RNA sequence: CGGGGCGUAGCGCAGCCUGGUUAGCGCGCCUGCCUUGGGAGCAGGAGGUCGUAGGUUCGAAUCCUACCGCCCCGACCA
C-alpha cells in the first residue's frame, strides 16, 4: 500500500476525551474514529489489525475442529422469552419493535439462536459432537462504555458453542477450546494467563477467563509465583491456614468501649491485633439482611457471598438498615445473641478468645468463641484472598496483577437446551438435552489489549503477528530520482515476496515520516535517504529494539524476510 | 443509575468570573517560494449556527432555565 493513497489520518495531538493508552494511540494512529459513545468506525489501518486477529482465531478454531457460520444480529424476542433472558438480561439488551410491531432485539450473544438452529437440524447422537462459531459484531447497551475499544457498546466478538451427548464429552470439547484459546493468544504475541473464573451455578473448574496482563486491566487476578495457578480475585479460593487455635477458652467478658466503632479504634483501645477481632457485617441479600463474620483484618468477598446465598444481589447495609434489622448501632454488632441469619468465614471458627461487638452501644465482648457462644448457619470461604495467603494449589507465594479479559470459556451444561427443549436421540433411544459449552473472544478487545501491552512514548509497537504491515519503507526524498527508484524497487520486490509493506511516498519532511512510522508501530522500518544516494546503503530498523543496520537493498531483502519469519509466532 | 468535569474551526486550547465594535492562539488544511535523516522556514489564504432551545438585557460565547452530547470515578458488566 502507498501511504499517499491511504486513509490513514494520524494525529499529532491526543483528542481530549481519550484517557487510556490504547484508546489514545488508536485515535492518533488513525485506527478508529468515534461515532458516538462506545461506537467506533474502524479505518483501514485499524481494520487490518482486526483482520490479523480474526485470521489467527479462525485458523485455531478450525484446527480444533470447529466450524464457522454466521448468525443473525437481529433476533426475535420469542427466543429470549423461551430462556427467560428477555426479562433477566436487563437494559443491556437493546430491544425494539419492527414495522409489524414484533418485539426484537440486537444480539449481545447467541446462545438462543444457535440452540434454536441446532434443535431444528440435529436429532441424533450420531451428529455429535459439534462445535460452531462465528465472528460477528455484538451489541450490548453498556451502562458506561469506556476506554475506547476496551469496553464499547458495539464490538467484534468470536463466539462459539459446543454440543455434546454427555457431560464427559462436553468436558473434552471444553478442554479442546481451552487449548485452542491458549494457542490463539500465544500466537497473537500476548502475555496472558488462563485463570479460573466464577462459574456460578455450574461449579467445578469449567470456566476460565483469558487475561492479558496490563496495568489498565479492569480485573484483578491472583497468580502463583511457584505454580500455574491463576484465578480471578473474585473466585480465588482461600486455603485455610493452620489448625484451630489450641488456646483454652476463657470466660466471656463484657467491656466498655465508648465511641470505639471501627476495627482500628477498638484494637488500639484494647491493645490487640485486628487478627484477634471478628468483624460483623450486615449485608442485604436480595433485600434480606444476612450477617457475615470475618476476621478483623480481612475483607468480605461479595461475589463469594452472593454465590453462597444463591441470590442475585448483595449490598452492604447502611447504618439505618443495620439498626432496623438488629436494633444495634453499627460498630457494636457481634455474633453472640444475634437473631438474624448468620454466616461465617472459615477462618473465624478457628479463632479462640476473640473480640467482637456486644450488640449493645459502646460495648464489646472479649473471649468470644465459636460453638460455645454462638452458632452460624454456614461456614464457608467468604473473604477476599490476599498476598499473605498461600497458593491454594501448591502453597506458594501469590501476587496480584491487573488483567484485561480477552476470552472466556464456560461449560453451560443443559441450562439452555432444557429450557429450549433442544434434544437429540441417544444410542439407547432416549431423548436427551444437548450438553453445551460457550466460548468467547473479544476480537476488538484483543487489539486494544495488545496495544496496552506493547507501546512506548513514541507509539504502538506491534507484535509481528498482529501488525497491519510488517514493514514500512520511508522514501525520504520523493523528488530525488535515484532514491525514489530504490524505494519503489524495494517496495515492488518485497510485495512480490509476499511481505505486507507500506510505502511512505508522501511529500513530507523526514521528521514527519519517522514520527508516523513510530506511532503506527510497524515492526520494521526501511529508510531510503541520502545515505543511499551517497553509498548505496539503506537502513533496516526494528521498532521494538530501536536497533538499526545499514546494508545494500539486496541484503536487506533477505535479512528482512528472515527476521519476519523469525518473529511470527507459530 | 449516583458523584464529578467538559462542550468555542478538523485537533489541542484561550476568552466567560466582571456582558459591549470584526471571537482569538498553536497545530492541521489550501496556494506559492524554499527545504529534505526526527513533526522546518517565509508570504498569502480558507475554515465558526461559540452543543440546542428558551429567557434576562439596548446588547449574550459570557448571566439564568431546560434539554442534548461527551469524558472520568463508583455501582454493574465480558
XYZ file of C-alpha atoms (C1' of nucleotides) in Angstrom:
648
model
C 0.000 0.000 0.000
C 1.103 3.526 -0.744
C 0.765 5.871 2.177
C -0.082 8.734 -0.180
C -3.237 6.882 -1.244
C -4.311 5.544 2.111
C -6.878 6.924 4.540
C -4.512 6.987 7.483
C -5.118 10.201 9.405
C -2.525 10.346 12.152
C -2.830 12.920 14.894
C -0.029 14.879 16.465
C -2.133 15.740 19.460
C -4.279 13.419 21.515
C -8.013 14.075 21.480
C -9.093 15.278 24.903
C -11.642 12.576 25.603
C -9.212 9.672 25.395
C -7.692 8.610 28.671
C -6.244 5.133 28.390
C -3.201 4.474 26.280
C -4.693 2.090 23.734
C -7.560 4.468 23.068
C -5.196 7.408 22.613
C -2.877 5.529 20.330
C -5.700 4.096 18.263
C -7.046 7.583 17.677
C -3.636 9.029 16.976
C -2.582 6.223 14.665
C -5.702 6.565 12.553
C -7.167 3.236 13.674
C -10.608 4.273 14.715
C -12.894 7.264 14.925
C -15.721 7.617 17.365
C -19.241 7.861 16.013
C -20.934 8.102 19.394
C -20.355 6.800 22.916
C -18.961 3.279 22.745
C -19.388 3.010 18.976
C -16.466 3.356 16.600
C -15.665 3.237 12.907
C -12.648 1.147 12.001
C -10.434 2.883 9.492
C -8.330 0.838 7.080
C -5.323 0.576 9.369
C -7.409 -0.488 12.367
C -9.379 -2.953 10.318
C -6.161 -4.535 9.107
C -5.109 -5.175 12.708
C -8.537 -6.602 13.466
C -8.254 -8.929 10.482
C -4.947 -10.244 11.760
C -6.576 -11.322 14.991
C -9.553 -12.789 13.125
C -7.278 -14.866 10.932
C -5.458 -16.343 13.886
C -8.743 -17.068 15.633
C -10.173 -18.758 12.527
C -7.116 -20.883 11.988
C -7.118 -22.102 15.558
C -10.851 -22.692 15.732
C -10.749 -24.680 12.508
C -7.725 -26.590 13.712
C -9.683 -27.516 16.842
C -12.488 -28.875 14.692
C -14.952 -26.010 14.994
C -16.971 -24.807 12.006
C -17.612 -21.217 11.121
C -21.079 -19.893 10.416
C -22.787 -16.537 10.667
C -25.881 -15.939 12.736
C -28.286 -13.013 12.525
C -27.752 -9.961 14.629
C -31.426 -9.046 14.809
C -33.277 -11.621 16.830
C -36.920 -12.179 17.721
C -37.831 -11.657 21.350
C -39.625 -15.020 21.393
C -36.381 -16.948 21.619
C -35.224 -14.867 24.534
C -38.541 -15.317 26.255
C -38.081 -19.096 25.953
C -34.916 -18.997 28.029
C -36.244 -16.332 30.359
C -33.448 -13.986 29.434
C -35.721 -11.408 27.864
C -36.529 -10.305 31.390
C -33.274 -11.288 33.043
C -30.806 -9.688 30.671
C -31.802 -6.182 31.607
C -31.318 -2.934 29.715
C -28.037 -4.101 28.186
C -30.201 -5.941 25.693
C -31.240 -3.401 23.107
C -34.901 -4.028 22.313
C -37.056 -2.561 19.603
C -40.106 -3.257 17.513
C -40.097 -3.792 13.790
C -42.756 -2.385 11.441
C -45.118 -5.227 12.239
C -44.834 -4.418 15.904
C -42.836 -7.585 16.576
C -40.572 -7.404 19.599
C -36.959 -7.776 18.556
C -33.511 -7.267 19.965
C -29.924 -6.879 18.850
C -27.838 -9.908 19.723
C -25.476 -9.360 22.646
C -24.629 -13.089 22.470
C -26.106 -16.016 20.571
C -26.940 -18.954 22.812
C -30.620 -18.714 21.936
C -30.133 -18.516 18.179
C -27.576 -21.295 17.984
C -29.608 -23.573 20.235
C -32.643 -22.952 18.073
C -30.673 -23.814 14.949
C -29.247 -26.968 16.446
C -32.550 -28.230 17.806
C -34.028 -27.925 14.327
C -31.162 -29.537 12.477
C -29.551 -32.098 14.746
C -31.511 -35.020 16.097
C -29.148 -37.895 16.667
C -26.170 -38.682 18.861
C -24.502 -39.612 15.566
C -24.408 -35.913 14.685
C -22.411 -35.044 17.790
C -20.199 -33.538 18.954
C -20.444 -30.338 17.021
C -18.749 -27.022 17.639
C -19.954 -23.920 15.776
C -18.526 -20.432 15.857
C -18.896 -17.055 14.251
C -17.022 -13.771 14.199
C -19.529 -11.001 14.381
C -20.405 -7.608 15.726
C -22.157 -7.767 19.058
C -24.212 -5.044 20.613
C -24.522 -4.583 24.339
C -26.040 -1.377 25.565
C -23.441 -0.854 28.287
C -24.317 1.485 31.126
C -20.974 3.072 30.872
C -18.931 2.395 27.778
C -15.318 3.462 28.238
C -11.691 3.177 27.263
C -12.267 3.151 23.521
C -12.396 -0.360 22.137
C -11.821 -1.866 25.549
C -15.430 -1.588 26.564
C -17.527 -0.476 23.665
C -21.219 -0.991 23.133
C -20.603 -2.405 19.688
C -17.656 -4.753 19.433
C -16.308 -7.603 17.376
C -16.501 -10.980 19.028
C -15.813 -14.554 18.198
C -18.444 -16.654 19.885
C -18.556 -20.412 19.705
C -20.826 -23.104 21.058
C -20.288 -26.811 21.537
C -22.944 -29.506 21.676
C -22.230 -32.904 23.169
C -24.018 -36.074 24.135
C -22.809 -36.168 27.722
C -21.090 -34.281 30.455
C -17.885 -36.234 29.906
C -17.888 -35.482 26.196
C -18.628 -31.825 26.935
C -15.549 -31.744 29.148
C -13.479 -32.925 26.217
C -14.945 -30.209 23.989
C -14.194 -27.690 26.711
C -10.592 -28.759 27.026
C -10.126 -28.534 23.260
C -11.259 -24.941 23.393
C -9.058 -24.286 26.402
C -6.040 -25.428 24.398
C -7.148 -23.583 21.270
C -7.531 -20.363 23.237
C -4.056 -20.674 24.658
C -2.740 -21.079 21.125
C -4.683 -18.062 19.890
C -3.318 -15.693 22.490
C 0.195 -17.089 22.264
C 0.154 -16.622 18.519
C -1.021 -13.053 18.988
C 2.190 -12.455 20.885
C 0.412 -11.554 24.103
C 1.435 -12.134 27.687
C -1.626 -13.711 29.253
C -2.891 -16.102 31.870
C -5.779 -18.513 31.779
C -7.483 -18.020 35.123
C -10.232 -19.868 36.874
C -13.315 -17.742 36.804
C -16.546 -17.633 38.670
C -18.577 -20.416 37.144
C -21.648 -19.638 39.223
C -24.229 -22.389 39.235
C -22.278 -24.898 37.108
C -19.390 -25.239 39.511
C -16.165 -27.113 39.004
C -13.206 -25.929 37.014
C -15.187 -25.273 33.893
C -14.980 -21.566 33.500
C -11.768 -19.882 32.531
C -11.034 -16.324 31.658
C -8.075 -15.444 29.486
C -6.483 -12.346 30.843
C -3.898 -10.196 29.130
C -1.647 -8.784 31.803
C -1.693 -4.990 31.589
C -1.954 -2.140 34.043
C -5.164 -0.781 32.609
C -6.959 -4.058 33.185
C -10.327 -3.802 34.810
C -9.951 -7.093 36.665
C -7.642 -8.087 39.454
C -6.211 -11.555 39.255
C -4.082 -13.576 41.624
C -1.251 -15.585 40.193
C 1.034 -18.035 41.937
C 4.730 -17.343 41.617
C 5.537 -21.033 42.026
C 2.954 -22.950 40.017
C 0.442 -22.457 37.194
C -2.391 -21.398 39.460
C -4.157 -18.203 38.499
C -7.644 -17.046 39.362
C -9.878 -14.067 39.184
C -9.743 -12.283 42.527
C -13.476 -12.817 42.885
C -13.105 -16.527 42.535
C -9.729 -17.199 44.171
C -10.308 -19.694 46.911
C -8.669 -19.117 50.229
C -6.928 -22.109 51.669
C -7.422 -22.156 55.409
C -4.150 -21.569 57.169
C -3.161 -23.666 60.076
C -5.193 -25.747 62.543
C -7.650 -24.360 65.013
C -6.135 -22.473 67.910
C -5.460 -24.760 70.828
C -5.718 -21.988 73.359
C -8.106 -22.750 76.224
C -11.402 -20.945 76.152
C -11.516 -18.090 78.613
C -14.613 -16.656 80.218
C -16.732 -14.322 78.207
C -16.298 -10.758 79.380
C -18.224 -7.621 78.509
C -16.162 -4.449 78.371
C -16.950 -0.827 77.801
C -15.605 0.637 74.574
C -17.095 4.099 74.403
C -17.202 5.518 70.895
C -14.968 2.746 69.515
C -16.743 1.590 66.403
C -14.043 0.921 63.825
C -11.758 -2.097 63.969
C -8.651 0.069 64.331
C -10.141 2.110 67.148
C -11.205 -0.967 69.100
C -7.825 -2.630 68.610
C -5.934 0.479 69.740
C -8.192 0.869 72.720
C -7.812 -2.743 73.835
C -4.225 -3.170 72.713
C -4.973 -6.147 70.478
C -4.284 -7.077 66.851
C -7.027 -6.910 64.232
C -6.435 -10.635 63.736
C -7.888 -11.207 67.213
C -11.119 -9.474 66.426
C -14.120 -10.507 64.385
C -15.987 -8.049 62.195
C -19.729 -8.458 61.958
C -21.044 -7.130 58.670
C -24.672 -6.877 57.704
C -25.497 -7.352 54.025
C -28.778 -7.142 52.229
C -29.115 -10.266 50.086
C -31.885 -9.518 47.604
C -33.135 -7.137 50.266
C -32.984 -9.590 53.194
C -30.435 -8.949 55.963
C -27.661 -11.511 56.402
C -24.771 -11.141 58.787
C -21.271 -12.138 57.774
C -18.397 -12.747 60.177
C -14.797 -12.230 59.085
C -11.547 -11.682 60.917
C -10.849 -8.026 61.698
C -8.069 -7.659 59.169
C -9.941 -9.372 56.318
C -12.432 -8.213 53.748
C -15.634 -9.864 52.638
C -15.656 -11.045 49.011
C -19.151 -10.152 47.984
C -19.182 -12.434 44.926
C -18.499 -15.426 47.155
C -21.277 -14.361 49.473
C -23.626 -13.932 46.555
C -22.860 -17.406 45.246
C -23.162 -18.967 48.693
C -26.566 -17.438 49.304
C -27.654 -18.039 45.688
C -29.057 -14.553 45.369
C -28.912 -12.032 42.550
C -27.542 -9.167 44.553
C -25.763 -8.424 47.811
C -25.054 -4.942 49.126
C -23.588 -3.777 52.382
C -26.423 -2.482 54.554
C -26.456 1.152 55.530
C -26.335 2.201 59.186
C -30.062 2.719 59.405
C -30.817 -0.636 57.777
C -28.434 -2.330 60.202
C -30.188 -0.745 63.146
C -33.613 -1.672 61.786
C -32.586 -5.279 61.342
C -30.701 -5.777 64.604
C -31.535 -2.954 66.965
C -27.819 -2.329 67.362
C -25.882 0.660 66.025
C -23.076 -0.250 63.575
C -19.772 -0.744 65.315
C -21.087 -2.769 68.214
C -22.528 -5.733 66.361
C -21.410 -9.208 67.316
C -22.448 -12.809 66.765
C -23.421 -13.556 70.356
C -27.162 -13.455 70.723
C -27.777 -12.122 67.239
C -31.065 -13.373 65.860
C -30.800 -12.701 62.124
C -29.178 -15.017 59.560
C -25.523 -15.533 60.339
C -22.769 -16.935 58.123
C -19.074 -17.074 58.928
C -15.845 -17.115 57.029
C -13.995 -20.380 57.633
C -11.185 -18.574 59.418
C -13.467 -17.357 62.198
C -14.279 -20.811 63.513
C -10.586 -21.475 64.067
C -10.120 -18.462 66.308
C -10.122 -18.548 70.093
C -10.991 -15.881 72.607
C -11.585 -13.132 70.124
C -13.151 -9.724 70.471
C -16.497 -8.881 68.889
C -19.272 -6.385 69.377
C -21.596 -6.978 72.322
C -24.753 -5.968 70.447
C -25.009 -3.044 72.785
C -23.915 0.513 72.207
C -20.388 1.291 73.497
C -19.691 -2.314 74.470
C -17.657 -5.202 73.113
C -17.157 -8.769 74.249
C -13.798 -10.417 74.996
C -13.062 -14.118 74.777
C -15.785 -14.952 72.325
C -15.659 -18.491 70.955
C -17.468 -20.244 68.143
C -19.870 -23.017 69.195
C -19.696 -22.189 72.894
C -21.026 -18.628 72.428
C -22.775 -18.683 69.067
C -23.734 -20.863 66.109
C -23.841 -19.975 62.449
C -25.913 -21.147 59.533
C -22.958 -21.859 57.251
C -19.199 -21.746 57.479
C -17.611 -21.018 54.115
C -14.828 -19.250 52.276
C -16.202 -15.737 52.216
C -13.263 -13.401 52.250
C -11.046 -11.772 49.685
C -7.787 -13.525 49.119
C -4.658 -11.521 49.900
C -0.986 -11.800 49.078
C -0.449 -13.070 52.632
C -2.356 -16.186 51.724
C -0.614 -19.216 50.260
C -1.438 -20.535 46.822
C -4.430 -22.847 47.222
C -2.804 -25.396 44.922
C 0.860 -25.517 45.876
C 1.176 -23.251 48.895
C 3.477 -20.902 47.008
C 3.560 -17.124 47.183
C 0.781 -15.224 45.433
C 0.925 -11.989 43.514
C -1.835 -9.668 42.428
C -1.902 -8.284 38.940
C -4.302 -6.390 36.688
C -5.702 -8.111 33.653
C -7.823 -7.428 30.607
C -10.293 -10.175 29.906
C -9.957 -11.128 26.238
C -11.561 -14.535 26.324
C -13.972 -16.532 28.408
C -14.873 -20.181 28.090
C -17.724 -21.665 30.010
C -19.339 -25.044 30.339
C -23.055 -24.438 30.155
C -24.414 -27.920 30.730
C -28.046 -28.314 29.763
C -29.359 -24.985 31.021
C -30.274 -23.675 27.593
C -31.066 -26.937 25.870
C -33.563 -27.869 28.586
C -35.305 -24.527 28.547
C -35.496 -24.571 24.767
C -36.265 -28.264 24.514
C -33.219 -28.888 22.357
C -32.855 -32.645 22.403
C -31.310 -35.483 20.454
C -31.934 -39.196 20.473
C -29.184 -41.150 22.153
C -27.975 -44.631 21.162
C -30.388 -46.137 23.694
C -33.318 -44.422 22.018
C -33.764 -41.922 24.840
C -34.265 -38.217 24.201
C -31.624 -36.159 25.923
C -30.828 -32.458 26.067
C -27.599 -31.327 24.410
C -24.765 -30.622 26.807
C -23.431 -27.242 25.817
C -20.380 -25.069 26.170
C -19.903 -21.428 25.191
C -16.637 -19.792 24.184
C -15.964 -16.125 23.501
C -13.053 -13.991 22.353
C -13.299 -10.203 22.263
C -11.559 -9.702 18.935
C -11.572 -5.908 19.029
C -10.544 -6.015 22.660
C -7.576 -8.217 21.796
C -6.282 -5.427 19.568
C -6.722 -2.876 22.360
C -5.068 -5.207 24.862
C -2.159 -5.810 22.507
C -1.542 -2.077 22.347
C -1.851 -1.704 26.107
C 0.840 -4.295 26.421
C 3.067 -3.138 23.566
C 3.803 0.551 23.302
C 6.308 3.216 24.277
C 6.282 7.018 24.427
C 6.514 7.214 20.658
C 3.588 4.978 19.847
C 2.498 1.425 19.231
C 4.960 -1.473 18.991
C 3.000 -4.204 17.244
C 3.827 -7.823 17.848
C 4.596 -9.148 14.372
C 1.540 -11.426 14.104
C -0.867 -8.538 14.684
C 0.914 -5.836 12.714
C -1.180 -4.472 9.826
C 2.052 -4.097 7.898
C 5.231 -5.981 8.584
C 7.445 -3.254 7.225
C 7.288 0.381 6.197
C 9.580 1.876 3.608
C 10.376 5.556 4.034
C 11.250 7.352 0.864
C 12.887 10.348 2.486
C 13.151 12.385 -0.687
C 10.474 11.651 -3.289
C 11.915 14.348 -5.533
C 15.255 12.546 -5.798
C 15.046 10.129 -8.699
C 17.724 7.747 -7.514
C 16.302 7.460 -4.007
C 12.774 7.115 -5.297
C 13.757 4.418 -7.763
C 15.420 2.454 -4.979
C 12.433 2.809 -2.626
C 9.986 1.833 -5.355
C 12.146 -1.099 -6.365
C 12.323 -2.395 -2.817
C 8.590 -1.963 -2.463
C 7.811 -3.953 -5.610
C 10.243 -6.702 -4.707
C 9.002 -7.080 -1.153
C 5.363 -7.119 -2.226
C 6.120 -9.872 -4.713
C 7.828 -11.786 -1.886
C 4.536 -11.664 -0.026
C 5.582 -9.107 2.564
C 2.919 -6.655 3.720
C 4.630 -3.335 3.120
C 3.554 0.245 3.451
C 5.476 2.662 1.256
C 5.662 6.166 2.662
C 5.806 8.085 -0.609
C 4.248 11.251 0.778
C 5.710 14.615 0.102
C 6.511 15.164 3.753
C 9.684 16.038 5.520
C 11.715 13.174 7.016
C 10.819 14.072 10.596
C 7.132 13.625 9.974
C 7.715 10.238 8.369
C 9.840 8.997 11.249
C 7.267 10.126 13.772
C 4.418 8.468 11.934
C 6.326 5.236 11.444
C 6.960 5.062 15.191
C 3.375 5.926 16.014
C 1.971 3.256 13.700
C 4.119 0.615 15.348
C 5.097 -1.257 12.202
C 7.773 -3.776 13.287
C 10.385 -2.967 10.639
C 11.291 0.367 9.132
C 13.305 0.646 5.976
C 14.805 4.050 5.311
C 15.934 5.099 1.848
C 17.566 8.503 2.028
C 20.711 10.369 1.328
C 22.907 7.503 2.529
C 21.598 5.571 -0.430
C 22.415 8.453 -2.708
C 25.972 8.501 -1.336
C 26.916 4.865 -0.663
C 24.002 2.742 -1.849
C 23.086 1.965 1.756
C 19.550 1.590 3.062
C 18.682 1.222 6.716
C 16.717 -1.526 8.466
C 15.441 -0.654 11.910
C 13.466 -2.640 14.453
C 10.653 -0.724 16.118
C 10.898 -2.890 19.196
C 14.632 -2.712 19.884
C 15.431 0.507 18.064
C 18.490 -1.193 16.588
C 19.293 -0.305 13.054
C 21.710 -1.583 10.427
C 22.817 -0.122 7.131
C 23.051 -2.517 4.186
C 22.566 -2.886 0.473
C 18.986 -3.251 -0.785
C 19.657 -6.841 -1.843
C 20.940 -7.880 1.519
C 18.067 -6.051 3.153
C 15.507 -8.143 1.306
C 16.969 -11.405 2.507
C 17.550 -10.101 6.001
C 14.010 -8.764 6.318
C 12.375 -11.985 5.146
C 14.380 -13.964 7.661
C 13.590 -11.610 10.518
C 9.874 -11.509 9.771
C 9.725 -15.303 9.717
C 11.610 -15.286 12.987
C 9.098 -13.059 14.707
C 5.962 -14.835 13.575
C 4.812 -16.976 16.446
C 3.904 -20.350 15.021
C -28.281 4.890 37.977
C -25.300 8.126 41.967
C -20.957 11.651 42.077
C -17.609 14.975 39.300
C -15.978 17.525 34.824
C -16.424 19.341 29.881
C -18.998 21.211 25.076
C -15.747 27.849 21.254
C -12.620 25.943 13.416
C -10.535 19.061 11.718
C -7.299 18.520 16.622
C -5.403 20.966 21.225
C -6.838 25.266 23.823
C -7.693 30.873 25.463
C -11.781 34.284 26.037
C -16.813 33.538 30.179
C -15.795 35.167 36.688
C -16.589 41.331 35.871
C -21.997 41.206 29.087
C -20.047 45.982 24.742
C -17.184 47.111 17.616
C -14.994 42.415 13.235
C -14.380 35.775 18.623
C -8.553 34.703 19.281
C -3.898 31.405 19.553
C -0.966 26.832 18.235
C -1.207 22.567 15.099
C -3.521 20.785 10.754
C -5.703 22.310 5.734
C -5.204 25.360 0.688
C -1.636 28.498 -2.758
C 3.354 29.979 -3.752
C 8.545 30.065 -2.634
C 12.113 27.431 -0.074
C 13.684 22.979 2.388
C 14.603 17.169 2.723
C 17.782 11.915 8.249
C 13.446 13.055 13.803
C 6.586 16.569 13.315
C 11.383 23.049 9.238
C 11.082 28.492 7.369
C 8.727 32.774 4.810
C 4.394 35.025 2.454
C -0.689 34.769 1.381
C -5.497 32.258 2.268
C -9.908 29.181 3.534
C -12.490 27.464 7.602
C -17.073 29.315 13.361
C -25.293 28.328 13.958
C -19.418 29.718 20.395
C -23.789 21.952 21.751
C -29.543 23.015 21.194
C -33.820 25.730 22.693
C -35.858 29.410 25.530
C -35.210 33.610 28.855
C -32.871 38.311 31.056
C -30.804 42.754 28.551
C -30.367 48.381 24.334
C -26.707 44.419 23.617
C -25.189 37.359 25.298
C -19.703 32.834 23.698
C -20.097 35.483 28.543
C -25.817 35.846 33.097
C -30.433 32.384 34.056
C -33.509 27.839 32.863
C -34.318 23.386 30.406
C -32.638 19.828 27.183
C -28.834 17.147 24.311
C -23.960 15.192 23.837
C -19.122 13.586 25.620
C -15.400 12.115 29.397
C -13.871 10.397 34.348
C -14.946 7.867 39.355
C -18.431 4.467 41.536
C -22.327 0.696 41.031
C -22.807 -3.050 37.089
C -20.706 -5.982 33.382
C -17.332 -9.632 29.023
